[in-house]
Amino acid sequence: MRGDKSTNTARLVIADASPIIGLSLIGGLVWLKPLFDVVTITAQVRDELLHDFATAPKIGMTEIAAAIANGSINILTRDWPSPQFSYLDDGEASVLRAAANQQSPCLVIIDETLGRRAANEMGIAVTGLVGIIIAAKKKQLIPKIAPLLVQLDAAGFRLSAGLVAEALGIVGEG
């Protein structure tokens, strides 16, 4: 997909909240281990994902908490002071700071345009929710992506018609 770079060379995978939420809505958290072994989130992303879990659970929170508990999602507790990304929310900024401060190549999983643009400008490999769905299809973890894209749309995930058409074309469903 445009802007997505190969996941094969990345050693550390750091995810933002939105793709994790999307995966939880379509049963895709189970793909993380076969695709990446471990996905890391920052403490800020963890807080976004599990905020108010005890008092007002949201759809997908149980699955996310289970993925953290079983080690599919690891939490990076360190935060770096720079670079700053004042134009991004705290979670996205923490993901990019973590990636920028690694000694080895990493992959960030982020959906928001500004975050993806910043990652690309810094030379950090980037993919998003749809990229993970495509990777799951290519690794034969799922038979088709079209029903999952429909499910995400029904859940309120905004996927452009162009992105959906591109994804379907990549996997031969378009």
mmCIF file of C-alpha atoms in Angstrom:
data_model
loop_
_atom_site.group_PDB
_atom_site.id
_atom_site.type_symbol
_atom_site.label_atom_id
_atom_site.label_comp_id
_atom_site.label_asym_id
_atom_site.label_seq_id
_atom_site.Cartn_x
_atom_site.Cartn_y
_atom_site.Cartn_z
ATOM 1 C CA MET A 1 0.000 0.000 0.000
ATOM 2 C CA ARG A 2 1.126 3.570 -0.476
ATOM 3 C CA GLY A 3 3.550 4.540 2.260
ATOM 4 C CA ASP A 4 3.715 1.048 3.709
ATOM 5 C CA LYS A 5 7.178 -0.411 3.928
ATOM 6 C CA SER A 6 8.110 -4.051 4.254
ATOM 7 C CA THR A 7 7.611 -5.564 7.684
ATOM 8 C CA ASN A 8 10.357 -8.138 7.122
ATOM 9 C CA THR A 9 13.277 -5.892 8.090
ATOM 10 C CA ALA A 10 11.665 -4.341 11.166
ATOM 11 C CA ARG A 11 12.738 -5.757 14.503
ATOM 12 C CA LEU A 12 10.543 -3.714 16.834
ATOM 13 C CA VAL A 13 6.894 -3.062 16.008
ATOM 14 C CA ILE A 14 5.260 -0.118 17.791
ATOM 15 C CA ALA A 15 1.522 0.469 17.403
ATOM 16 C CA ASP A 16 -0.800 3.402 17.937
ATOM 17 C CA ALA A 17 -4.238 2.954 19.489
ATOM 18 C CA SER A 18 -6.456 3.164 16.411
ATOM 19 C CA PRO A 19 -5.098 0.089 14.585
ATOM 20 C CA ILE A 20 -5.233 -1.957 17.807
ATOM 21 C CA ILE A 21 -8.857 -0.931 18.357
ATOM 22 C CA GLY A 22 -9.702 -1.796 14.762
ATOM 23 C CA LEU A 23 -8.079 -5.204 15.069
ATOM 24 C CA SER A 24 -9.988 -5.878 18.289
ATOM 25 C CA LEU A 25 -13.273 -5.157 16.496
ATOM 26 C CA ILE A 26 -12.645 -7.749 13.759
ATOM 27 C CA GLY A 27 -10.961 -10.476 15.794
ATOM 28 C CA GLY A 28 -7.570 -9.542 14.397
ATOM 29 C CA LEU A 29 -5.513 -9.292 17.568
ATOM 30 C CA VAL A 30 -4.728 -12.999 17.171
ATOM 31 C CA TRP A 31 -2.819 -12.141 13.979
ATOM 32 C CA LEU A 32 -0.222 -10.081 15.841
ATOM 33 C CA LYS A 33 1.835 -13.052 17.049
ATOM 34 C CA PRO A 34 2.092 -14.808 13.656
ATOM 35 C CA LEU A 35 2.707 -11.535 11.817
ATOM 36 C CA PHE A 36 5.097 -9.765 14.195
ATOM 37 C CA ASP A 37 5.725 -12.040 17.202
ATOM 38 C CA VAL A 38 5.243 -9.109 19.593
ATOM 39 C CA VAL A 39 3.737 -5.675 19.083
ATOM 40 C CA THR A 40 4.766 -2.935 21.466
ATOM 41 C CA ILE A 41 2.660 -0.009 22.598
ATOM 42 C CA THR A 42 3.734 2.959 24.650
ATOM 43 C CA ALA A 43 2.298 3.688 28.075
ATOM 44 C CA GLN A 44 0.378 6.600 26.533
ATOM 45 C CA VAL A 45 -1.217 4.276 23.955
ATOM 46 C CA ARG A 46 -2.045 1.747 26.681
ATOM 47 C CA ASP A 47 -3.787 4.494 28.627
ATOM 48 C CA GLU A 48 -5.778 5.509 25.526
ATOM 49 C CA LEU A 49 -6.782 1.901 24.892
ATOM 50 C CA LEU A 50 -7.773 0.984 28.432
ATOM 51 C CA HIS A 51 -8.950 4.336 29.798
ATOM 52 C CA ASP A 52 -11.990 3.853 32.024
ATOM 53 C CA PHE A 53 -11.963 0.093 31.355
ATOM 54 C CA ALA A 54 -13.231 -0.791 34.841
ATOM 55 C CA THR A 55 -16.073 1.715 34.890
ATOM 56 C CA ALA A 56 -17.181 1.862 31.262
ATOM 57 C CA PRO A 57 -15.801 -0.984 29.147
ATOM 58 C CA LYS A 58 -15.879 -0.361 25.406
ATOM 59 C CA ILE A 59 -16.122 -2.877 22.621
ATOM 60 C CA GLY A 60 -12.745 -4.519 22.105
ATOM 61 C CA MET A 61 -11.262 -3.581 25.487
ATOM 62 C CA THR A 62 -11.507 -7.111 26.841
ATOM 63 C CA GLU A 63 -9.663 -8.455 23.798
ATOM 64 C CA ILE A 64 -7.002 -5.746 24.093
ATOM 65 C CA ALA A 65 -6.491 -6.425 27.799
ATOM 66 C CA ALA A 66 -6.179 -10.157 27.026
ATOM 67 C CA ALA A 67 -3.575 -9.491 24.297
ATOM 68 C CA ILE A 68 -1.557 -7.446 26.784
ATOM 69 C CA ALA A 69 -1.904 -10.174 29.424
ATOM 70 C CA ASN A 70 -0.830 -12.977 27.056
ATOM 71 C CA GLY A 71 2.184 -11.060 25.753
ATOM 72 C CA SER A 72 0.982 -10.426 22.197
ATOM 73 C CA ILE A 73 1.121 -6.745 23.068
ATOM 74 C CA ASN A 74 4.050 -5.495 25.126
ATOM 75 C CA ILE A 75 4.115 -2.138 26.916
ATOM 76 C CA LEU A 76 7.085 0.157 26.552
ATOM 77 C CA THR A 77 7.159 2.257 29.697
ATOM 78 C CA ARG A 78 10.021 4.537 28.695
ATOM 79 C CA ASP A 79 9.246 7.853 27.022
ATOM 80 C CA TRP A 80 11.786 10.074 25.342
ATOM 81 C CA PRO A 81 11.704 13.872 25.512
ATOM 82 C CA SER A 82 12.298 14.365 21.819
ATOM 83 C CA PRO A 83 11.503 14.721 19.073
ATOM 84 C CA GLN A 84 8.330 16.570 19.919
ATOM 85 C CA PHE A 85 5.276 16.273 17.704
ATOM 86 C CA SER A 86 3.002 19.046 18.965
ATOM 87 C CA TYR A 87 0.637 18.533 16.025
ATOM 88 C CA LEU A 88 -0.097 14.897 16.999
ATOM 89 C CA ASP A 89 -2.044 13.466 19.919
ATOM 90 C CA ASP A 90 -0.091 12.050 22.863
ATOM 91 C CA GLY A 91 -0.314 8.422 21.720
ATOM 92 C CA GLU A 92 0.850 9.038 18.155
ATOM 93 C CA ALA A 93 3.637 11.332 19.359
ATOM 94 C CA SER A 94 4.840 8.735 21.882
ATOM 95 C CA VAL A 95 4.905 6.026 19.188
ATOM 96 C CA LEU A 96 7.003 8.180 16.872
ATOM 97 C CA ARG A 97 9.345 9.280 19.689
ATOM 98 C CA ALA A 98 9.886 5.644 20.651
ATOM 99 C CA ALA A 99 10.596 4.666 17.045
ATOM 100 C CA ALA A 100 12.923 7.605 16.464
ATOM 101 C CA ASN A 101 14.996 6.700 19.520
ATOM 102 C CA GLN A 102 15.588 3.028 18.685
ATOM 103 C CA GLN A 103 19.037 1.832 17.675
ATOM 104 C CA SER A 104 17.647 -0.701 15.194
ATOM 105 C CA PRO A 105 15.004 -0.417 12.482
ATOM 106 C CA CYS A 106 11.418 -0.590 13.584
ATOM 107 C CA LEU A 107 7.935 -0.510 12.124
ATOM 108 C CA VAL A 108 5.173 1.762 13.345
ATOM 109 C CA ILE A 109 1.529 0.862 12.942
ATOM 110 C CA ILE A 110 -0.359 4.114 12.654
ATOM 111 C CA ASP A 111 -3.410 5.177 10.669
ATOM 112 C CA GLU A 112 -3.597 8.948 11.003
ATOM 113 C CA THR A 113 -2.291 10.840 7.993
ATOM 114 C CA LEU A 114 -0.112 13.304 9.922
ATOM 115 C CA GLY A 115 1.501 10.512 11.936
ATOM 116 C CA ARG A 116 2.166 8.447 8.819
ATOM 117 C CA ARG A 117 3.638 11.479 7.078
ATOM 118 C CA ALA A 118 5.942 12.185 10.045
ATOM 119 C CA ALA A 119 7.098 8.552 10.109
ATOM 120 C CA ASN A 120 7.809 8.608 6.381
ATOM 121 C CA GLU A 121 9.744 11.882 6.687
ATOM 122 C CA MET A 122 11.912 10.323 9.414
ATOM 123 C CA GLY A 123 12.522 7.181 7.340
ATOM 124 C CA ILE A 124 10.588 4.946 9.737
ATOM 125 C CA ALA A 125 8.729 2.017 8.173
ATOM 126 C CA VAL A 126 4.984 2.467 8.559
ATOM 127 C CA THR A 127 1.835 0.460 8.009
ATOM 128 C CA GLY A 128 -1.721 0.744 9.239
ATOM 129 C CA LEU A 129 -4.777 -1.302 10.044
ATOM 130 C CA VAL A 130 -5.540 -2.097 6.408
ATOM 131 C CA GLY A 131 -1.904 -3.030 5.828
ATOM 132 C CA ILE A 132 -2.123 -5.531 8.682
ATOM 133 C CA ILE A 133 -5.326 -7.000 7.250
ATOM 134 C CA ILE A 134 -3.584 -7.398 3.885
ATOM 135 C CA ALA A 135 -0.586 -9.031 5.589
ATOM 136 C CA ALA A 136 -2.939 -11.438 7.394
ATOM 137 C CA LYS A 137 -4.513 -12.396 4.060
ATOM 138 C CA LYS A 138 -1.112 -12.864 2.411
ATOM 139 C CA LYS A 139 -0.010 -15.076 5.308
ATOM 140 C CA GLN A 140 -3.257 -17.050 4.908
ATOM 141 C CA LEU A 141 -4.516 -16.181 8.381
ATOM 142 C CA ILE A 142 -7.826 -15.087 6.843
ATOM 143 C CA PRO A 143 -9.617 -16.164 3.663
ATOM 144 C CA LYS A 144 -10.877 -12.715 2.529
ATOM 145 C CA ILE A 145 -10.467 -9.104 3.536
ATOM 146 C CA ALA A 146 -13.678 -7.670 2.070
ATOM 147 C CA PRO A 147 -15.956 -8.822 4.922
ATOM 148 C CA LEU A 148 -13.540 -7.360 7.469
ATOM 149 C CA LEU A 149 -13.482 -4.003 5.697
ATOM 150 C CA VAL A 150 -17.290 -3.993 5.701
ATOM 151 C CA GLN A 151 -17.277 -4.863 9.404
ATOM 152 C CA LEU A 152 -14.902 -1.984 10.154
ATOM 153 C CA ASP A 153 -17.070 0.406 8.162
ATOM 154 C CA ALA A 154 -20.157 -0.744 10.085
ATOM 155 C CA ALA A 155 -18.284 -0.131 13.346
ATOM 156 C CA GLY A 156 -17.580 3.464 12.310
ATOM 157 C CA PHE A 157 -13.998 3.124 11.124
ATOM 158 C CA ARG A 158 -13.433 5.625 8.337
ATOM 159 C CA LEU A 159 -11.855 3.921 5.341
ATOM 160 C CA SER A 160 -11.778 5.859 2.091
ATOM 161 C CA ALA A 161 -13.243 4.230 -0.986
ATOM 162 C CA GLY A 162 -9.837 4.559 -2.643
ATOM 163 C CA LEU A 163 -8.080 2.748 0.203
ATOM 164 C CA VAL A 164 -10.658 -0.048 0.165
ATOM 165 C CA ALA A 165 -10.373 -0.428 -3.631
ATOM 166 C CA GLU A 166 -6.558 -0.445 -3.423
ATOM 167 C CA ALA A 167 -6.558 -3.060 -0.652
ATOM 168 C CA LEU A 168 -9.014 -5.294 -2.484
ATOM 169 C CA GLY A 169 -6.899 -5.007 -5.635
ATOM 170 C CA ILE A 170 -3.709 -5.949 -3.809
ATOM 171 C CA VAL A 171 -5.214 -9.205 -2.542
ATOM 172 C CA GLY A 172 -7.106 -9.995 -5.748
ATOM 173 C CA GLU A 173 -10.582 -9.368 -4.389
ATOM 174 C CA GLY A 174 -11.240 -6.233 -6.443
#
